[in-house]
Short mmCIF file of N, CA and C in Angstrom, two decimals:
data_model
loop_
_atom_site.label_atom_id
_atom_site.label_comp_id
_atom_site.label_asym_id
_atom_site.label_seq_id
_atom_site.Cartn_x
_atom_site.Cartn_y
_atom_site.Cartn_z
N MET Q 1 115.65 73.38 176.94
CA MET Q 1 114.82 74.14 176.02
C MET Q 1 115.54 75.42 175.57
N ASN Q 2 116.14 76.16 176.51
CA ASN Q 2 116.83 77.40 176.17
C ASN Q 2 118.03 77.16 175.28
N ARG Q 3 118.74 76.07 175.51
CA ARG Q 3 119.90 75.73 174.70
C ARG Q 3 119.48 75.45 173.25
N LYS Q 4 118.36 74.81 173.08
CA LYS Q 4 117.83 74.50 171.75
C LYS Q 4 117.53 75.79 170.98
N TRP Q 5 116.92 76.77 171.63
CA TRP Q 5 116.61 78.06 170.99
C TRP Q 5 117.89 78.83 170.66
N LEU Q 6 118.86 78.74 171.53
CA LEU Q 6 120.13 79.42 171.30
C LEU Q 6 120.82 78.85 170.05
N ILE Q 7 120.86 77.54 169.94
CA ILE Q 7 121.47 76.90 168.77
C ILE Q 7 120.72 77.27 167.50
N MET Q 8 119.40 77.22 167.53
CA MET Q 8 118.59 77.58 166.35
C MET Q 8 118.82 79.04 165.96
N SER Q 9 118.92 79.92 166.94
CA SER Q 9 119.14 81.35 166.67
C SER Q 9 120.50 81.57 166.01
N VAL Q 10 121.52 80.91 166.52
CA VAL Q 10 122.87 81.04 165.95
C VAL Q 10 122.90 80.52 164.51
N VAL Q 11 122.25 79.40 164.26
CA VAL Q 11 122.21 78.84 162.91
C VAL Q 11 121.48 79.80 161.96
N LEU Q 12 120.33 80.33 162.38
CA LEU Q 12 119.58 81.26 161.53
C LEU Q 12 120.35 82.54 161.25
N ILE Q 13 121.02 83.06 162.25
CA ILE Q 13 121.83 84.27 162.06
C ILE Q 13 122.98 83.97 161.10
N GLY Q 14 123.61 82.81 161.23
CA GLY Q 14 124.68 82.41 160.32
C GLY Q 14 124.20 82.30 158.89
N ILE Q 15 123.04 81.67 158.69
CA ILE Q 15 122.47 81.55 157.34
C ILE Q 15 122.16 82.92 156.77
N ALA Q 16 121.59 83.80 157.57
CA ALA Q 16 121.28 85.15 157.11
C ALA Q 16 122.55 85.91 156.73
N ALA Q 17 123.59 85.76 157.53
CA ALA Q 17 124.86 86.45 157.24
C ALA Q 17 125.47 85.94 155.94
N ILE Q 18 125.43 84.65 155.72
CA ILE Q 18 125.95 84.08 154.48
C ILE Q 18 125.14 84.55 153.28
N ALA Q 19 123.82 84.58 153.42
CA ALA Q 19 122.96 85.03 152.32
C ALA Q 19 123.24 86.49 151.98
N ILE Q 20 123.41 87.32 152.98
CA ILE Q 20 123.71 88.75 152.74
C ILE Q 20 125.06 88.88 152.06
N PHE Q 21 126.06 88.13 152.50
CA PHE Q 21 127.38 88.18 151.89
C PHE Q 21 127.31 87.78 150.42
N ILE Q 22 126.63 86.70 150.11
CA ILE Q 22 126.50 86.24 148.72
C ILE Q 22 125.77 87.28 147.89
N TYR Q 23 124.70 87.84 148.40
CA TYR Q 23 123.93 88.83 147.65
C TYR Q 23 124.79 90.03 147.28
N PHE Q 24 125.52 90.56 148.23
CA PHE Q 24 126.30 91.77 147.96
C PHE Q 24 127.58 91.52 147.19
N ASN Q 25 128.02 90.29 147.09
CA ASN Q 25 129.27 90.01 146.40
C ASN Q 25 129.14 89.23 145.11
N GLN Q 26 128.05 88.58 144.88
CA GLN Q 26 127.95 87.75 143.69
C GLN Q 26 126.65 87.95 142.93
N VAL Q 27 125.54 87.81 143.58
CA VAL Q 27 124.24 87.75 142.93
C VAL Q 27 123.71 89.14 142.57
N ARG Q 28 124.38 90.15 142.99
CA ARG Q 28 123.90 91.51 142.83
C ARG Q 28 123.75 91.92 141.36
N TYR Q 29 124.60 91.41 140.50
CA TYR Q 29 124.56 91.77 139.09
C TYR Q 29 124.28 90.53 138.25
N PRO Q 30 123.55 90.69 137.16
CA PRO Q 30 123.32 89.54 136.27
C PRO Q 30 124.60 89.16 135.53
N ALA Q 31 124.58 88.01 134.93
CA ALA Q 31 125.75 87.54 134.18
C ALA Q 31 126.01 88.44 132.98
N LEU Q 32 127.27 88.55 132.62
CA LEU Q 32 127.66 89.28 131.42
C LEU Q 32 127.61 88.32 130.23
N PRO Q 33 127.57 88.85 129.01
CA PRO Q 33 127.61 87.96 127.84
C PRO Q 33 128.85 87.07 127.88
N ALA Q 34 128.75 85.91 127.26
CA ALA Q 34 129.81 84.89 127.33
C ALA Q 34 131.17 85.39 126.86
N ASP Q 35 131.21 86.30 125.89
CA ASP Q 35 132.51 86.72 125.36
C ASP Q 35 133.12 87.92 126.10
N VAL Q 36 132.58 88.26 127.27
CA VAL Q 36 133.15 89.32 128.09
C VAL Q 36 134.04 88.68 129.14
N GLU Q 37 135.27 89.17 129.23
CA GLU Q 37 136.26 88.56 130.11
C GLU Q 37 136.11 88.94 131.58
N SER Q 38 135.57 90.11 131.88
CA SER Q 38 135.44 90.57 133.26
C SER Q 38 134.28 89.88 133.97
N THR Q 39 134.36 89.85 135.29
CA THR Q 39 133.22 89.41 136.08
C THR Q 39 132.29 90.61 136.23
N PRO Q 40 131.02 90.40 136.56
CA PRO Q 40 130.12 91.54 136.74
C PRO Q 40 130.65 92.55 137.76
N LYS Q 41 131.15 92.07 138.85
CA LYS Q 41 131.64 92.96 139.89
C LYS Q 41 132.85 93.76 139.40
N GLU Q 42 133.76 93.11 138.67
CA GLU Q 42 134.94 93.80 138.11
C GLU Q 42 134.53 94.87 137.12
N ALA Q 43 133.54 94.57 136.29
CA ALA Q 43 133.09 95.54 135.28
C ALA Q 43 132.55 96.80 135.94
N VAL Q 44 131.71 96.64 136.94
CA VAL Q 44 131.15 97.80 137.63
C VAL Q 44 132.25 98.56 138.37
N GLN Q 45 133.17 97.84 138.96
CA GLN Q 45 134.27 98.48 139.68
C GLN Q 45 135.14 99.30 138.73
N LYS Q 46 135.44 98.77 137.54
CA LYS Q 46 136.23 99.52 136.55
C LYS Q 46 135.54 100.83 136.19
N LEU Q 47 134.22 100.76 135.97
CA LEU Q 47 133.48 101.97 135.61
C LEU Q 47 133.47 102.97 136.75
N ASN Q 48 133.22 102.51 137.96
CA ASN Q 48 133.16 103.41 139.11
C ASN Q 48 134.49 104.06 139.42
N GLU Q 49 135.59 103.40 139.10
CA GLU Q 49 136.92 103.95 139.36
C GLU Q 49 137.42 104.85 138.24
N SER Q 50 136.70 104.89 137.12
CA SER Q 50 137.14 105.66 135.96
C SER Q 50 136.45 107.02 135.92
N ASP Q 51 137.11 107.97 135.26
CA ASP Q 51 136.48 109.26 135.04
C ASP Q 51 135.88 109.34 133.63
N GLN Q 52 135.92 108.23 132.89
CA GLN Q 52 135.36 108.16 131.53
C GLN Q 52 133.93 107.63 131.58
N PRO Q 53 133.08 108.08 130.66
CA PRO Q 53 131.69 107.60 130.65
C PRO Q 53 131.54 106.17 130.15
N LEU Q 54 132.44 105.72 129.27
CA LEU Q 54 132.45 104.34 128.78
C LEU Q 54 133.78 103.72 129.16
N VAL Q 55 133.74 102.49 129.66
CA VAL Q 55 134.95 101.80 130.07
C VAL Q 55 134.99 100.44 129.40
N GLN Q 56 136.13 100.14 128.78
CA GLN Q 56 136.30 98.85 128.10
C GLN Q 56 136.39 97.73 129.13
N ILE Q 57 135.60 96.67 128.92
CA ILE Q 57 135.65 95.54 129.84
C ILE Q 57 136.11 94.25 129.17
N SER Q 58 136.19 94.26 127.83
CA SER Q 58 136.64 93.07 127.12
C SER Q 58 136.95 93.42 125.67
N LYS Q 59 137.93 92.70 125.10
CA LYS Q 59 138.27 92.92 123.69
C LYS Q 59 138.79 91.62 123.11
N ASP Q 60 138.32 91.28 121.91
CA ASP Q 60 138.85 90.12 121.20
C ASP Q 60 138.89 90.45 119.72
N ASP Q 61 139.08 89.46 118.87
CA ASP Q 61 139.20 89.69 117.43
C ASP Q 61 137.90 90.13 116.78
N GLU Q 62 136.78 89.92 117.45
CA GLU Q 62 135.48 90.24 116.86
C GLU Q 62 134.88 91.55 117.35
N ALA Q 63 135.08 91.87 118.63
CA ALA Q 63 134.42 93.05 119.18
C ALA Q 63 135.09 93.53 120.46
N THR Q 64 134.77 94.76 120.82
CA THR Q 64 135.17 95.34 122.09
C THR Q 64 133.89 95.65 122.86
N TRP Q 65 133.85 95.25 124.11
CA TRP Q 65 132.71 95.51 124.97
C TRP Q 65 133.03 96.64 125.93
N TYR Q 66 132.06 97.53 126.12
CA TYR Q 66 132.18 98.63 127.07
C TYR Q 66 131.01 98.55 128.03
N ILE Q 67 131.20 99.15 129.20
CA ILE Q 67 130.11 99.32 130.15
C ILE Q 67 129.95 100.81 130.39
N MET Q 68 128.72 101.24 130.61
CA MET Q 68 128.45 102.64 130.89
C MET Q 68 127.21 102.75 131.75
N LYS Q 69 127.05 103.89 132.40
CA LYS Q 69 125.83 104.14 133.16
C LYS Q 69 124.72 104.50 132.18
N ASN Q 70 123.49 104.29 132.59
CA ASN Q 70 122.34 104.59 131.74
C ASN Q 70 122.04 106.08 131.73
N GLU Q 71 122.99 106.86 131.27
CA GLU Q 71 122.84 108.32 131.18
C GLU Q 71 123.37 108.77 129.84
N ASP Q 72 122.57 109.45 129.06
CA ASP Q 72 122.99 109.95 127.74
C ASP Q 72 123.68 108.88 126.91
N VAL Q 73 123.12 107.69 126.90
CA VAL Q 73 123.75 106.53 126.27
C VAL Q 73 124.10 106.80 124.81
N ASN Q 74 123.12 107.18 124.01
CA ASN Q 74 123.37 107.37 122.58
C ASN Q 74 124.37 108.49 122.31
N GLU Q 75 124.30 109.56 123.07
CA GLU Q 75 125.23 110.67 122.87
C GLU Q 75 126.66 110.26 123.22
N GLN Q 76 126.83 109.49 124.28
CA GLN Q 76 128.17 109.04 124.67
C GLN Q 76 128.76 108.12 123.60
N ILE Q 77 127.93 107.24 123.05
CA ILE Q 77 128.39 106.33 122.01
C ILE Q 77 128.75 107.11 120.75
N LYS Q 78 127.90 108.06 120.37
CA LYS Q 78 128.18 108.88 119.19
C LYS Q 78 129.52 109.60 119.33
N GLN Q 79 129.79 110.15 120.50
CA GLN Q 79 131.06 110.84 120.72
C GLN Q 79 132.25 109.90 120.58
N LEU Q 80 132.14 108.70 121.17
CA LEU Q 80 133.23 107.73 121.11
C LEU Q 80 133.52 107.32 119.67
N ILE Q 81 132.49 106.94 118.94
CA ILE Q 81 132.67 106.42 117.57
C ILE Q 81 133.06 107.54 116.61
N SER Q 82 132.46 108.70 116.76
CA SER Q 82 132.78 109.83 115.89
C SER Q 82 134.22 110.31 116.07
N SER Q 83 134.79 110.06 117.23
CA SER Q 83 136.18 110.49 117.47
C SER Q 83 137.17 109.75 116.57
N LYS Q 84 136.75 108.66 115.97
CA LYS Q 84 137.61 107.89 115.05
C LYS Q 84 137.22 108.11 113.59
N GLY Q 85 136.45 109.16 113.32
CA GLY Q 85 136.13 109.50 111.94
C GLY Q 85 134.85 108.87 111.39
N TRP Q 86 134.13 108.13 112.17
CA TRP Q 86 132.87 107.53 111.72
C TRP Q 86 131.78 108.57 111.81
N VAL Q 87 130.86 108.55 110.86
CA VAL Q 87 129.76 109.52 110.82
C VAL Q 87 128.48 108.81 111.21
N PHE Q 88 127.79 109.36 112.20
CA PHE Q 88 126.54 108.78 112.66
C PHE Q 88 125.47 108.90 111.58
N LYS Q 89 124.70 107.82 111.35
CA LYS Q 89 123.63 107.83 110.36
C LYS Q 89 122.25 107.68 110.99
N GLU Q 90 122.04 106.65 111.81
CA GLU Q 90 120.71 106.45 112.38
C GLU Q 90 120.75 105.50 113.58
N ILE Q 91 119.62 105.49 114.29
CA ILE Q 91 119.40 104.56 115.39
C ILE Q 91 118.24 103.67 115.01
N ASP Q 92 118.39 102.38 115.22
CA ASP Q 92 117.30 101.43 114.97
C ASP Q 92 117.26 100.48 116.15
N GLY Q 93 116.30 100.65 117.02
CA GLY Q 93 116.20 99.81 118.23
C GLY Q 93 117.38 100.06 119.14
N ASN Q 94 118.13 99.02 119.42
CA ASN Q 94 119.29 99.16 120.30
C ASN Q 94 120.61 99.25 119.52
N SER Q 95 120.53 99.57 118.23
CA SER Q 95 121.72 99.66 117.39
C SER Q 95 121.90 101.07 116.83
N LEU Q 96 123.14 101.51 116.81
CA LEU Q 96 123.50 102.78 116.22
C LEU Q 96 124.34 102.49 114.98
N PHE Q 97 124.02 103.15 113.88
CA PHE Q 97 124.70 102.90 112.60
C PHE Q 97 125.60 104.08 112.26
N PHE Q 98 126.83 103.76 111.86
CA PHE Q 98 127.82 104.75 111.48
C PHE Q 98 128.41 104.35 110.13
N GLU Q 99 128.92 105.33 109.40
CA GLU Q 99 129.56 105.06 108.11
C GLU Q 99 130.90 105.77 108.03
N LYS Q 100 131.81 105.13 107.27
CA LYS Q 100 133.13 105.71 107.02
C LYS Q 100 133.72 104.98 105.83
N ASP Q 101 134.13 105.71 104.81
CA ASP Q 101 134.76 105.12 103.62
C ASP Q 101 133.95 103.95 103.06
N ASP Q 102 132.68 104.15 102.84
CA ASP Q 102 131.78 103.14 102.28
C ASP Q 102 131.63 101.89 103.14
N GLU Q 103 132.00 101.96 104.40
CA GLU Q 103 131.80 100.86 105.34
C GLU Q 103 130.73 101.26 106.33
N THR Q 104 130.02 100.28 106.85
CA THR Q 104 129.01 100.52 107.87
C THR Q 104 129.44 99.85 109.16
N LEU Q 105 129.34 100.58 110.25
CA LEU Q 105 129.66 100.06 111.58
C LEU Q 105 128.38 100.05 112.39
N ILE Q 106 128.03 98.90 112.96
CA ILE Q 106 126.82 98.79 113.76
C ILE Q 106 127.23 98.56 115.21
N VAL Q 107 126.92 99.52 116.06
CA VAL Q 107 127.22 99.44 117.48
C VAL Q 107 125.93 99.07 118.20
N SER Q 108 125.96 97.99 118.96
CA SER Q 108 124.74 97.56 119.65
C SER Q 108 124.87 97.80 121.15
N THR Q 109 123.74 98.10 121.76
CA THR Q 109 123.69 98.30 123.20
C THR Q 109 122.76 97.26 123.81
N GLU Q 110 123.02 96.98 125.06
CA GLU Q 110 122.22 95.98 125.77
C GLU Q 110 121.99 96.47 127.19
N MET Q 111 120.72 96.58 127.59
CA MET Q 111 120.42 96.95 128.96
C MET Q 111 120.88 95.81 129.85
N TRP Q 112 121.79 96.09 130.77
CA TRP Q 112 122.33 95.04 131.62
C TRP Q 112 121.63 95.04 132.97
N THR Q 113 121.55 96.21 133.59
CA THR Q 113 120.78 96.38 134.82
C THR Q 113 120.04 97.69 134.66
N GLY Q 114 119.28 98.07 135.66
CA GLY Q 114 118.59 99.35 135.60
C GLY Q 114 119.55 100.54 135.58
N ASN Q 115 120.78 100.32 136.03
CA ASN Q 115 121.76 101.40 136.12
C ASN Q 115 122.85 101.35 135.07
N TYR Q 116 123.03 100.19 134.45
CA TYR Q 116 124.17 100.02 133.54
C TYR Q 116 123.74 99.45 132.20
N ARG Q 117 124.49 99.84 131.17
CA ARG Q 117 124.25 99.35 129.81
C ARG Q 117 125.58 98.84 129.26
N LEU Q 118 125.50 97.76 128.48
CA LEU Q 118 126.67 97.22 127.80
C LEU Q 118 126.65 97.67 126.35
N VAL Q 119 127.82 97.95 125.80
CA VAL Q 119 127.96 98.43 124.43
C VAL Q 119 128.94 97.51 123.72
N LYS Q 120 128.51 96.99 122.56
CA LYS Q 120 129.36 96.11 121.77
C LYS Q 120 129.74 96.83 120.47
N VAL Q 121 131.05 97.01 120.30
CA VAL Q 121 131.57 97.71 119.12
C VAL Q 121 132.38 96.70 118.30
N PRO Q 122 132.02 96.49 117.04
CA PRO Q 122 132.76 95.54 116.20
C PRO Q 122 134.23 95.90 116.10
N ALA Q 123 135.07 94.90 115.86
CA ALA Q 123 136.51 95.08 115.82
C ALA Q 123 136.96 96.05 114.74
N GLN Q 124 136.20 96.23 113.68
CA GLN Q 124 136.60 97.13 112.60
C GLN Q 124 136.70 98.58 113.07
N PHE Q 125 136.18 98.91 114.23
CA PHE Q 125 136.25 100.25 114.78
C PHE Q 125 137.71 100.55 115.09
#
């Protein structure tokens, strides 16, 4: 009888340890959009290791993706985009509109977790 309880206890502890490992290493963050090259864990790690408020996590011919903490989101985006000569015009929902030389740039944000936001900037930036 005691041997049976010992085996069951070891199995339950093993399952709990595996579940905790998976939670802290994989399931902790939701999936990123399909066109982002980084894994969720890599994206957060890049941001935490940087001294910049926005960190690039992916870039292709269509857009550049950034990750940032949910602090002063719109102001941080305005500073980034304005640094390249774009003039801020308005905010509509989760999109910020900028203009430069009769062109319009629409930067969209996406709440990723309670602590982090994703920012998609079109390639024309």
